[in-house]
PDB file of C-alpha atoms in Angstrom:
ATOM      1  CA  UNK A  30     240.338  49.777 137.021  1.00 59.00           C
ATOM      2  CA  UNK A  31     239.803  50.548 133.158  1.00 73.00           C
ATOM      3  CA  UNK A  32     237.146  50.501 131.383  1.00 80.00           C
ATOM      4  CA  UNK A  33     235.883  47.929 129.176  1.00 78.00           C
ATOM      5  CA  UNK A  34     236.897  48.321 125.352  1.00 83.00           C
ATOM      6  CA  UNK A  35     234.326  48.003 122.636  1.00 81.00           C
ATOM      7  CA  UNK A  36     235.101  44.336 122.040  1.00 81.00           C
ATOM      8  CA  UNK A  37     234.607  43.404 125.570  1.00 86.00           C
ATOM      9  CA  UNK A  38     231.466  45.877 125.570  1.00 85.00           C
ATOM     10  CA  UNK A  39     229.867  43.844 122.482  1.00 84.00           C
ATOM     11  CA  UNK A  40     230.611  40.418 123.740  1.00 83.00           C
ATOM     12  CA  UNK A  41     229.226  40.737 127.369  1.00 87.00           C
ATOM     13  CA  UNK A  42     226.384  42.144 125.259  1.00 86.00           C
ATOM     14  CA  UNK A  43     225.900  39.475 123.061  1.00 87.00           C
ATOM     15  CA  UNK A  44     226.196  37.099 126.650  1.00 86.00           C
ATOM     16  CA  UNK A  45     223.627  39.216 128.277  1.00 89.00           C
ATOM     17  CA  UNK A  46     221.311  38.655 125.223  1.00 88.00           C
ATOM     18  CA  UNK A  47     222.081  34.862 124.990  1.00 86.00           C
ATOM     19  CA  UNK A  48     221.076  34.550 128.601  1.00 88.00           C
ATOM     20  CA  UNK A  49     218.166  36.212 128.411  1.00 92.00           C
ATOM     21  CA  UNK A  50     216.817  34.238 125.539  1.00 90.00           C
ATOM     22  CA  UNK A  51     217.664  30.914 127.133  1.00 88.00           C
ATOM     23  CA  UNK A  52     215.796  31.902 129.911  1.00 91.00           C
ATOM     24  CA  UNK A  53     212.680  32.534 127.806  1.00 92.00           C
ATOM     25  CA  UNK A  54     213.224  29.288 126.061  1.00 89.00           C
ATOM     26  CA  UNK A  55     212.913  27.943 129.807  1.00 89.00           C
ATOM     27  CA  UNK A  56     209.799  30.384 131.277  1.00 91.00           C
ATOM     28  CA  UNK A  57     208.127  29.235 127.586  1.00 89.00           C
ATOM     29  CA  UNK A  58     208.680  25.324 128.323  1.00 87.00           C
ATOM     30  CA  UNK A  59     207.614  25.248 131.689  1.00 87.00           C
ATOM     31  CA  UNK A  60     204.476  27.752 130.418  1.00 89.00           C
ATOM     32  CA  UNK A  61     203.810  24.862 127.844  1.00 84.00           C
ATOM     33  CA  UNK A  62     203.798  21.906 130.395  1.00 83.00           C
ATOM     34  CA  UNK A  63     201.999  24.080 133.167  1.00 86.00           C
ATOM     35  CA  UNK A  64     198.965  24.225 130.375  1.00 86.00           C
ATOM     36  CA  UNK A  65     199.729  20.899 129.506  1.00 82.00           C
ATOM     37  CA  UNK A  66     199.433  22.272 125.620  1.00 81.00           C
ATOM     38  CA  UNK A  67     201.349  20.672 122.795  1.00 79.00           C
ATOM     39  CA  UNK A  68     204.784  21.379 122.932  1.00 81.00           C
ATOM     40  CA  UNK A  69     207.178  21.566 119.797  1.00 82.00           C
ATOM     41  CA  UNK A  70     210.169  23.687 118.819  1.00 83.00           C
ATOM     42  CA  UNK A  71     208.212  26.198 117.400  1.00 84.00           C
ATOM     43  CA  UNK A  72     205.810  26.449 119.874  1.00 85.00           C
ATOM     44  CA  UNK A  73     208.631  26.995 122.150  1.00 87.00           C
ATOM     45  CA  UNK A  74     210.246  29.556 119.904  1.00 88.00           C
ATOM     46  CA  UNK A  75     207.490  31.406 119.594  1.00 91.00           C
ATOM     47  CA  UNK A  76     206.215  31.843 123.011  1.00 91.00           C
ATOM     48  CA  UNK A  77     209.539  32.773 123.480  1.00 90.00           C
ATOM     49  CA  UNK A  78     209.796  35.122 120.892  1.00 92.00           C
ATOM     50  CA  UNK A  79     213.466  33.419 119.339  1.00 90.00           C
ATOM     51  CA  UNK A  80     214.131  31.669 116.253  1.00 87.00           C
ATOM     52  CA  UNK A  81     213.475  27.855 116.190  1.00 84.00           C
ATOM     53  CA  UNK A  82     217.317  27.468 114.669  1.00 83.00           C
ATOM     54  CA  UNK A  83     218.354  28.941 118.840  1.00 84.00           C
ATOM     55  CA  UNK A  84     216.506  25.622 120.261  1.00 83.00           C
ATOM     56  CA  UNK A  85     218.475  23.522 117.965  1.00 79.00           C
ATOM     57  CA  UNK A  86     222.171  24.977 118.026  1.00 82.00           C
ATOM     58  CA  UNK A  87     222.069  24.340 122.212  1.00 78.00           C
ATOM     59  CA  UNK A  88     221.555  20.672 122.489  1.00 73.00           C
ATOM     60  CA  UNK A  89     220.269  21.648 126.147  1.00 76.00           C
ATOM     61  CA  UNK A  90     217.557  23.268 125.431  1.00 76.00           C
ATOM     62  CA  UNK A  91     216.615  21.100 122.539  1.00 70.00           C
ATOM     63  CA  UNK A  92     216.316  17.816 124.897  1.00 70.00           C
ATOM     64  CA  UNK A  93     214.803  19.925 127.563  1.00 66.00           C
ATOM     65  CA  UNK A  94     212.177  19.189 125.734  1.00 62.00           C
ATOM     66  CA  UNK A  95     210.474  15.859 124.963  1.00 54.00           C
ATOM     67  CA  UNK A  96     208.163  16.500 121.894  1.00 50.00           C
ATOM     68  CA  UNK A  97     204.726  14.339 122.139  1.00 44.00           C
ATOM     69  CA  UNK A  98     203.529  12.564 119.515  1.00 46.00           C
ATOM     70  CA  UNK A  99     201.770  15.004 116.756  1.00 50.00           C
ATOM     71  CA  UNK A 100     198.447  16.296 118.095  1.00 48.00           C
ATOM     72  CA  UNK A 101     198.546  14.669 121.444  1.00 47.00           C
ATOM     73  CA  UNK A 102     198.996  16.833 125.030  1.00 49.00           C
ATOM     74  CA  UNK A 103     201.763  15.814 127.366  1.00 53.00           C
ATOM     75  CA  UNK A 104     200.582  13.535 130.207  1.00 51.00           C
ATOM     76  CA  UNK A 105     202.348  13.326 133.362  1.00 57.00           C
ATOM     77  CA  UNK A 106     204.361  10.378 133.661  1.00 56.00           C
ATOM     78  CA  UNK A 107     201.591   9.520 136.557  1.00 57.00           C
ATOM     79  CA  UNK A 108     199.134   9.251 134.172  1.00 60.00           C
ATOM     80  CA  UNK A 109     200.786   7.103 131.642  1.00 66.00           C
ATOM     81  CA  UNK A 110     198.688   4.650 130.289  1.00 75.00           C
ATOM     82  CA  UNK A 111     199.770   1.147 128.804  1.00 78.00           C
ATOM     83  CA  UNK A 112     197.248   1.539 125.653  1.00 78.00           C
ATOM     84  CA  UNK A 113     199.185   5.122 125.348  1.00 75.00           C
ATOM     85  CA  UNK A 114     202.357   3.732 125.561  1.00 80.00           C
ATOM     86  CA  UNK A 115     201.729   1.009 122.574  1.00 81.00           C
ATOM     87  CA  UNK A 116     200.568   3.752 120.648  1.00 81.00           C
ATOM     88  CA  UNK A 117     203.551   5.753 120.888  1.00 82.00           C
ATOM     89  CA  UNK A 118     205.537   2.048 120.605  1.00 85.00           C
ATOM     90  CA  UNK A 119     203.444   1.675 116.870  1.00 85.00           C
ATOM     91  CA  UNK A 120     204.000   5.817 115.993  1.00 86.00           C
ATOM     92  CA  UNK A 121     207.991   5.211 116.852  1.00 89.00           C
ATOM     93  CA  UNK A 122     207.868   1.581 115.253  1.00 88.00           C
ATOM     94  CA  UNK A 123     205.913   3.277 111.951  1.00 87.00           C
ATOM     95  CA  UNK A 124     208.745   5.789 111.892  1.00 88.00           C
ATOM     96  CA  UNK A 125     211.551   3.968 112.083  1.00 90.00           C
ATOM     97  CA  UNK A 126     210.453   1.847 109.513  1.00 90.00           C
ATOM     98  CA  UNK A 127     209.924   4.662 107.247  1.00 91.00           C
ATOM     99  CA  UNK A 128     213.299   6.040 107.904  1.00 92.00           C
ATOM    100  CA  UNK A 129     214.824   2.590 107.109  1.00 92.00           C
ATOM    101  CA  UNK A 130     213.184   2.816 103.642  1.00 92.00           C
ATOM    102  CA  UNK A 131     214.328   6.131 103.133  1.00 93.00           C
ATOM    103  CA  UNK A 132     217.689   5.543 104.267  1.00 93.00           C
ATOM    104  CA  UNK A 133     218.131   2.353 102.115  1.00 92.00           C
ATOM    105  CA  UNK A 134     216.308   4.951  98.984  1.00 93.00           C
ATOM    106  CA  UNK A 135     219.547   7.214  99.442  1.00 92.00           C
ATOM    107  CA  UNK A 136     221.829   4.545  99.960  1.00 92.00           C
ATOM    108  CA  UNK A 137     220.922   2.473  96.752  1.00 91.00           C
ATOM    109  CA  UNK A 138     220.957   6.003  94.947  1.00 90.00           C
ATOM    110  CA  UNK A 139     224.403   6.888  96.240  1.00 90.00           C
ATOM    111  CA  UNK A 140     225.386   3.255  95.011  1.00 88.00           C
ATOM    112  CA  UNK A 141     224.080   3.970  91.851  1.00 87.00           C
ATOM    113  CA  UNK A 142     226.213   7.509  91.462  1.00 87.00           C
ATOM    114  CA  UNK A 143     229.357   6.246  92.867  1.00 86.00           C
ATOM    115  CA  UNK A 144     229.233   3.081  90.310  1.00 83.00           C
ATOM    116  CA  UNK A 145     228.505   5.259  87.709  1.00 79.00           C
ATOM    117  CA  UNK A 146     231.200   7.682  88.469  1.00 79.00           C
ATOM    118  CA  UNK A 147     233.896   4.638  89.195  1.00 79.00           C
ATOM    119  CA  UNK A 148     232.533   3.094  85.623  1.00 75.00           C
ATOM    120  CA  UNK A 149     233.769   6.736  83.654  1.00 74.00           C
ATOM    121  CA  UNK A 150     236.765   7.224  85.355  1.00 75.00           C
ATOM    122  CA  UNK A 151     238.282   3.437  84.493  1.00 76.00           C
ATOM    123  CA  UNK A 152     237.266   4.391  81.100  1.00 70.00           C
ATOM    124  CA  UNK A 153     234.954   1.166  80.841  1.00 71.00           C
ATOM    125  CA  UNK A 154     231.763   3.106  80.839  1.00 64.00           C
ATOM    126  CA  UNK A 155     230.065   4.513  77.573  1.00 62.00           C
ATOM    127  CA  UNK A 156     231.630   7.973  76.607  1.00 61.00           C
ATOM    128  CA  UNK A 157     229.428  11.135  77.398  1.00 65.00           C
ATOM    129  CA  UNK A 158     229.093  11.891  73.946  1.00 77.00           C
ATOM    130  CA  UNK A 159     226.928   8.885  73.005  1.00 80.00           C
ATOM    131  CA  UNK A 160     224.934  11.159  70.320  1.00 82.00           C
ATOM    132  CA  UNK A 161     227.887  12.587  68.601  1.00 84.00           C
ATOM    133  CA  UNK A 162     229.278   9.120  68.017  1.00 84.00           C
ATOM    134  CA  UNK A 163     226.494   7.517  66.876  1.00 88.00           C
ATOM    135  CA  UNK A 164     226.081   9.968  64.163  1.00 90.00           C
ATOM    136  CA  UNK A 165     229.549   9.506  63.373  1.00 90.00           C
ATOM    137  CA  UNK A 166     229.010   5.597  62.778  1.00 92.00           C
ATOM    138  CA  UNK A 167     226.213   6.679  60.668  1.00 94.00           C
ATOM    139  CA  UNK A 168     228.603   8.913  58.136  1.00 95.00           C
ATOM    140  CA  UNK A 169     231.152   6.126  58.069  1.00 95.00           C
ATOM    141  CA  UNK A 170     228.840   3.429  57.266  1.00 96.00           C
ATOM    142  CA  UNK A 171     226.989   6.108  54.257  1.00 95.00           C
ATOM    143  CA  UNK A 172     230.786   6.801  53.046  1.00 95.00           C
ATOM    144  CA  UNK A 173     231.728   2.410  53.372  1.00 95.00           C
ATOM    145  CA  UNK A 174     228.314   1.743  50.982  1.00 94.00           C
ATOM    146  CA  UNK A 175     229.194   4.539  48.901  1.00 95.00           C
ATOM    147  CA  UNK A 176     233.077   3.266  48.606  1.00 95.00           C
ATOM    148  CA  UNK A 177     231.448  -0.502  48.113  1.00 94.00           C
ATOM    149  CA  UNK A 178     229.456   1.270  45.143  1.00 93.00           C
ATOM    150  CA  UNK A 179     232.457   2.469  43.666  1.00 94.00           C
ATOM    151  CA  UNK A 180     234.391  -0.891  43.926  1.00 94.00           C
ATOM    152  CA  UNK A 181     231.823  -2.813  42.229  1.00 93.00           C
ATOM    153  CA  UNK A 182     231.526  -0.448  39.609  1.00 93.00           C
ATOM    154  CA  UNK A 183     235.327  -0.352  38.911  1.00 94.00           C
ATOM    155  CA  UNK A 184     235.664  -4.316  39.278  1.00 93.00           C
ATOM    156  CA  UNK A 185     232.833  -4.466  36.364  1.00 93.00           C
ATOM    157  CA  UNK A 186     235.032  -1.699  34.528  1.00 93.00           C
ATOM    158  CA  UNK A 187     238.028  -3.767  35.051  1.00 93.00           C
ATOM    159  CA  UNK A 188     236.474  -7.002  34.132  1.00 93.00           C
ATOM    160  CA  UNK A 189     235.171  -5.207  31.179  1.00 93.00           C
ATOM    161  CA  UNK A 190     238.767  -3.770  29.850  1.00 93.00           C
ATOM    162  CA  UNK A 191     239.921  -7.447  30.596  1.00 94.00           C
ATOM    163  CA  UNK A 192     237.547  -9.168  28.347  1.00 95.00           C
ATOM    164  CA  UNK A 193     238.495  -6.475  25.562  1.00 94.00           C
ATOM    165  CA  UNK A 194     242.108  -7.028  26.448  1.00 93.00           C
ATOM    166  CA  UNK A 195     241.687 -10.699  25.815  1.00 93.00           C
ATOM    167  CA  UNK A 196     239.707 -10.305  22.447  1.00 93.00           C
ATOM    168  CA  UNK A 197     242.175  -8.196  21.523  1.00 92.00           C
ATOM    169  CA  UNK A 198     245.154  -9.859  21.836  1.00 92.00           C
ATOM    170  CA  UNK A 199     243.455 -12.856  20.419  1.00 91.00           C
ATOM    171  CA  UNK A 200     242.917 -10.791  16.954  1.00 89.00           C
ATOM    172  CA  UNK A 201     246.459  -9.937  17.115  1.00 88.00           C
ATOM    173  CA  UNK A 202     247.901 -12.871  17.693  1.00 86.00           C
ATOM    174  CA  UNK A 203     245.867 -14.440  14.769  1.00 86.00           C
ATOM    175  CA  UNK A 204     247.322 -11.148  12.658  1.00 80.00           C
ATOM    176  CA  UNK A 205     250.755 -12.565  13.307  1.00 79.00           C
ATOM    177  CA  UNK A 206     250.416 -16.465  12.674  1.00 74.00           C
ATOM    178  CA  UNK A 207     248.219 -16.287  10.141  1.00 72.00           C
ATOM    179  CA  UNK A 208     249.921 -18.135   6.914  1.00 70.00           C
ATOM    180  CA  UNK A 209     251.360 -15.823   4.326  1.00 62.00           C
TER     181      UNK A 209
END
């Protein structure tokens, strides 16, 4: 037979290790309800000596176990009362409520992104540069009152040279037909 290369070496390792861990998650659960003490997923983890992130990449030994509500012992399902079992109806009820809110939170937020986002990209939605624009429109509108300035003053200029223009060719037209 031949003898194992490194590869092989490391990942029967790394199985060895796995196992052994699991099986601490296990001893620590069964520790837990023995004592009937609180148990959570990082009491487990750290009875076990493993990080919490081990309990919740193996979906087995996250639902092996059933976390009681916060600050309550696990009772035997013997010992289940029905006044227990309405609170934990209300504590589940209170929850899923609050998830509902929070869920509807994102999903009115996500609305809100999304419309904005569809809103710039069919080019109906005010441009990004709202600030530079508006002080734009403000030059243009100094530079159209100054213009308007100037077109008065010219149109009083104008009717001015058109007044002389007339008086003008009044006094030369009474030059010319004036009797001799």
């Amino acid at each position: 037979m031949s003898r194992p290369g490194p590869a092989e070496q490391l990942a029967k390792a790394r199985a060895d290790d796995s196992a052994r861990r699991r099986r601490r998650v296990l001893a620590a659960l069964d520790d837990l309800t023995r004592d009937g003490l609180t148990i959570t997923v990082s009491a487990v983890a750290r009875m076990a000596n493993v990080h919490r992130s081990l309990i919740y990449r193996h979906s087995d030994l996250h639902t092996a176990y059933w976390p009681a509500p916060p600050n309550r012992r696990k009772v035997p399902p013997e010992q289940v009362s029905r006044q227990s079992l309405l609170v934990d109806l209300a504590d589940m009820t209170a929850r899923s409520t609050r998830q509902a809110q929070h869920i509807a939170q994102l999903e009115q937020r996500l609305s809100h992104v999304l419309g904005q986002d569809a809103w710039q990209a069919t080019g109906l939605g005010a441009p990004t540069d709202i600030g530079t624009l508006q002080e734009k429109i403000t030059r243009l509108e100094q530079q159209v009152a100054e213009l308007i300035s100037q077109l008065g003053e010219r149109d009083e200029d104008l009717a001015a040279a058109r007044t002389t223009n007339r008086e003008l060719m009044t006094q030369l037209n009474s030059h010319f037909h004036q009797p001799r």
